[in-house]
Amino acid sequence: MSLAVRCSLNCMGTLIYGFNVSVDGYIADAQGNIDWSDPSDELHQYWNDFERGTALSFYGRRLYELMSAYWPTADEAADATPMIVDYARVWRAMPKVVFSRTLESVDWNSRLERGDPVEVVTKLKAETDGNLEVAGATLAAPIVQAGLVDEFRIVVAPVAVGGGTPFFPSLPSWISLRLVENRTFPCGTVLLRYAANRD
């Protein structure tokens, strides 16, 4: 039996959508600012470990450009903390699929994808064993609406921003969720981890 056939029978990735979120449900404020979600060391370590365990990450152009402007060389800065050094190395090594119709090329273990995100994610989810991550609310919107997300990790920061980019898009119907973990970090930040009910 070929590897492709075995994988089609046995592999099925778990697609996770997670972000730091304000108490009123936004991942960025109306000006696109995310400074209010500055993580504690413990929370930063949580995200480092999450990314370390990610088999494949899906990025939209905007978030990829934001991340690639800093993380590829962040560990070379004289004042880089061990947490920053660790995340930079994890981020560079993590396989990434970047959806864009305008970028000419991508780097740092990334590949460019111009196809429909729902179709591409459906295919790669079926072909990949382990955790997959969708990064960014704009890219996540059609993927969430299509019912492809298996787990939501909502890290609620103790701040209300009054508007901006919402974590959840408008939905065609309710998504029934089951709480699988909750955890409080320093400064009042709370992780709410939900699995999507499939019944």
Short mmCIF file of C-alpha atoms in Angstrom, two decimals:
data_model
loop_
_atom_site.label_atom_id
_atom_site.label_comp_id
_atom_site.label_asym_id
_atom_site.label_seq_id
_atom_site.Cartn_x
_atom_site.Cartn_y
_atom_site.Cartn_z
CA MET A 1 0.00 0.00 0.00
CA SER A 2 1.42 3.38 -0.96
CA LEU A 3 2.12 6.11 1.61
CA ALA A 4 -0.54 8.32 0.00
CA VAL A 5 -3.18 5.58 0.30
CA ARG A 6 -2.17 4.77 3.90
CA CYS A 7 -2.33 8.45 4.81
CA SER A 8 -5.76 8.84 3.23
CA LEU A 9 -6.96 6.00 5.47
CA ASN A 10 -5.15 6.91 8.69
CA CYS A 11 -4.16 10.59 8.63
CA MET A 12 -6.51 13.32 9.64
CA GLY A 13 -5.13 16.47 11.12
CA THR A 14 -6.76 18.42 13.93
CA LEU A 15 -7.33 21.99 12.76
CA ILE A 16 -6.94 24.58 15.51
CA TYR A 17 -7.84 28.26 15.42
CA GLY A 18 -6.43 30.20 18.36
CA PHE A 19 -5.65 33.81 19.22
CA ASN A 20 -5.28 36.33 22.00
CA VAL A 21 -8.70 37.99 22.19
CA SER A 22 -10.13 41.00 24.05
CA VAL A 23 -13.01 40.37 26.44
CA ASP A 24 -15.33 41.87 23.82
CA GLY A 25 -14.17 39.37 21.20
CA TYR A 26 -11.56 41.14 19.06
CA ILE A 27 -8.07 40.04 18.04
CA ALA A 28 -7.08 43.59 17.01
CA ASP A 29 -8.60 46.99 17.73
CA ALA A 30 -10.09 49.35 15.12
CA GLN A 31 -6.61 50.63 14.22
CA GLY A 32 -5.22 47.09 13.85
CA ASN A 33 -3.31 47.41 17.13
CA ILE A 34 -2.58 44.27 19.20
CA ASP A 35 -0.26 45.84 21.81
CA TRP A 36 -2.96 45.36 24.45
CA SER A 37 -2.47 41.59 24.22
CA ASP A 38 1.20 41.65 25.27
CA PRO A 39 1.67 38.17 26.79
CA SER A 40 3.22 37.29 30.13
CA ASP A 41 6.22 34.96 30.05
CA GLU A 42 3.98 32.04 31.01
CA LEU A 43 1.55 32.78 28.18
CA HIS A 44 4.40 33.32 25.71
CA GLN A 45 5.75 29.89 26.70
CA TYR A 46 2.28 28.42 26.11
CA TRP A 47 2.24 29.76 22.53
CA ASN A 48 5.86 28.65 21.99
CA ASP A 49 4.91 25.11 22.97
CA PHE A 50 1.74 25.23 20.87
CA GLU A 51 3.69 26.25 17.76
CA ARG A 52 6.36 23.63 18.49
CA GLY A 53 3.66 20.96 18.32
CA THR A 54 2.14 22.27 15.07
CA ALA A 55 2.66 20.14 11.97
CA LEU A 56 1.46 22.82 9.52
CA SER A 57 0.32 26.42 9.81
CA PHE A 58 -1.90 28.37 7.39
CA TYR A 59 -1.24 32.10 7.01
CA GLY A 60 -2.90 34.92 5.15
CA ARG A 61 -0.71 37.52 3.48
CA ARG A 62 -1.12 40.26 6.07
CA LEU A 63 -0.22 38.15 9.11
CA TYR A 64 2.61 36.42 7.24
CA GLU A 65 4.13 39.80 6.34
CA LEU A 66 3.79 40.94 9.96
CA MET A 67 5.42 37.78 11.32
CA SER A 68 8.14 37.56 8.66
CA ALA A 69 9.17 41.17 9.29
CA TYR A 70 10.30 40.27 12.80
CA TRP A 71 10.65 36.58 13.65
CA PRO A 72 13.25 35.39 11.10
CA THR A 73 15.98 37.43 12.82
CA ALA A 74 14.45 38.11 16.25
CA ASP A 75 16.82 35.68 17.93
CA GLU A 76 19.84 37.65 16.68
CA ALA A 77 18.97 40.81 18.62
CA ALA A 78 21.32 41.59 21.49
CA ASP A 79 18.41 41.92 23.93
CA ALA A 80 16.52 38.82 22.76
CA THR A 81 15.20 36.83 25.72
CA PRO A 82 15.37 33.01 25.75
CA MET A 83 11.60 33.00 25.07
CA ILE A 84 12.06 35.16 21.94
CA VAL A 85 15.01 33.07 20.75
CA ASP A 86 12.99 29.89 21.17
CA TYR A 87 9.92 31.21 19.34
CA ALA A 88 11.99 32.58 16.46
CA ARG A 89 13.60 29.18 15.90
CA VAL A 90 10.28 27.36 16.19
CA TRP A 91 8.59 29.79 13.78
CA ARG A 92 11.30 29.51 11.13
CA ALA A 93 11.26 25.72 11.23
CA MET A 94 7.47 25.27 11.24
CA PRO A 95 6.01 24.34 7.83
CA LYS A 96 3.74 27.14 6.61
CA VAL A 97 1.27 27.59 3.75
CA VAL A 98 0.76 31.25 2.84
CA PHE A 99 -2.38 32.24 0.91
CA SER A 100 -1.82 35.27 -1.31
CA ARG A 101 -2.57 36.42 -4.84
CA THR A 102 -0.07 39.30 -4.64
CA LEU A 103 3.08 37.93 -3.02
CA GLU A 104 5.70 36.75 -5.50
CA SER A 105 7.51 34.45 -3.08
CA VAL A 106 7.69 33.33 0.55
CA ASP A 107 10.54 32.02 2.67
CA TRP A 108 11.34 30.35 6.00
CA ASN A 109 9.89 26.91 5.33
CA SER A 110 6.80 28.40 3.67
CA ARG A 111 5.06 27.69 0.40
CA LEU A 112 2.81 30.03 -1.53
CA GLU A 113 -0.77 29.00 -2.27
CA ARG A 114 -3.17 30.83 -4.59
CA GLY A 115 -6.06 28.38 -4.44
CA ASP A 116 -9.31 28.53 -2.51
CA PRO A 117 -8.50 28.31 1.23
CA VAL A 118 -11.41 26.00 2.04
CA GLU A 119 -10.44 23.53 -0.69
CA VAL A 120 -6.72 23.64 0.12
CA VAL A 121 -7.22 23.31 3.88
CA THR A 122 -9.68 20.44 3.40
CA LYS A 123 -7.13 18.58 1.28
CA LEU A 124 -4.14 19.21 3.54
CA LYS A 125 -6.12 18.41 6.68
CA ALA A 126 -6.89 14.97 5.21
CA GLU A 127 -3.24 14.44 4.25
CA THR A 128 -1.55 15.66 7.45
CA ASP A 129 -1.27 13.84 10.75
CA GLY A 130 -1.09 16.02 13.85
CA ASN A 131 -2.12 19.58 14.69
CA LEU A 132 -2.70 22.15 11.98
CA GLU A 133 -3.17 25.85 12.74
CA VAL A 134 -5.06 28.55 10.91
CA ALA A 135 -3.44 31.88 11.76
CA GLY A 136 -5.31 35.14 11.23
CA ALA A 137 -8.99 36.06 11.39
CA THR A 138 -9.42 37.00 7.73
CA LEU A 139 -8.09 33.67 6.49
CA ALA A 140 -9.92 31.80 9.25
CA ALA A 141 -13.34 33.27 8.40
CA PRO A 142 -14.28 31.03 5.42
CA ILE A 143 -12.58 28.04 7.08
CA VAL A 144 -14.62 28.49 10.29
CA GLN A 145 -17.78 29.06 8.24
CA ALA A 146 -17.13 25.81 6.35
CA GLY A 147 -17.00 23.87 9.63
CA LEU A 148 -13.38 22.76 9.22
CA VAL A 149 -12.07 23.93 12.60
CA ASP A 150 -11.88 21.15 15.20
CA GLU A 151 -10.68 23.23 18.13
CA PHE A 152 -10.80 26.88 19.19
CA ARG A 153 -8.21 28.29 21.62
CA ILE A 154 -9.44 31.64 22.86
CA VAL A 155 -6.96 33.43 25.13
CA VAL A 156 -8.98 36.23 26.71
CA ALA A 157 -6.99 39.30 27.75
CA PRO A 158 -8.47 41.53 30.49
CA VAL A 159 -9.17 44.47 28.20
CA ALA A 160 -12.11 45.67 26.09
CA VAL A 161 -11.14 47.44 22.86
CA GLY A 162 -14.57 48.53 21.62
CA GLY A 163 -14.30 47.29 18.04
CA GLY A 164 -11.92 46.01 15.40
CA THR A 165 -11.24 42.58 13.92
CA PRO A 166 -13.47 39.94 15.54
CA PHE A 167 -12.20 36.47 16.41
CA PHE A 168 -15.34 34.82 15.01
CA PRO A 169 -16.78 35.70 11.59
CA SER A 170 -20.51 35.85 10.96
CA LEU A 171 -21.78 32.28 11.03
CA PRO A 172 -24.36 30.46 8.91
CA SER A 173 -25.55 28.62 12.05
CA TRP A 174 -24.52 27.92 15.62
CA ILE A 175 -21.30 26.07 16.36
CA SER A 176 -21.80 23.71 19.30
CA LEU A 177 -18.64 23.61 21.45
CA ARG A 178 -17.36 21.51 24.34
CA LEU A 179 -14.94 22.98 26.90
CA VAL A 180 -11.83 20.79 27.12
CA GLU A 181 -9.50 23.08 29.07
CA ASN A 182 -9.47 26.35 30.93
CA ARG A 183 -6.41 27.94 32.46
CA THR A 184 -5.66 31.28 34.09
CA PHE A 185 -2.37 33.04 33.35
CA PRO A 186 -0.77 35.93 35.27
CA CYS A 187 -2.43 39.36 34.91
CA GLY A 188 -5.88 37.78 34.53
CA THR A 189 -5.54 36.31 31.04
CA VAL A 190 -7.67 33.16 30.61
CA LEU A 191 -7.37 30.32 28.11
CA LEU A 192 -10.66 28.82 26.96
CA ARG A 193 -10.07 25.75 24.82
CA TYR A 194 -13.12 24.34 23.04
CA ALA A 195 -13.59 21.32 20.79
CA ALA A 196 -16.25 21.47 18.10
CA ASN A 197 -19.05 18.95 18.62
CA ARG A 198 -19.44 16.89 15.44
CA ASP A 199 -22.71 15.05 16.29
#
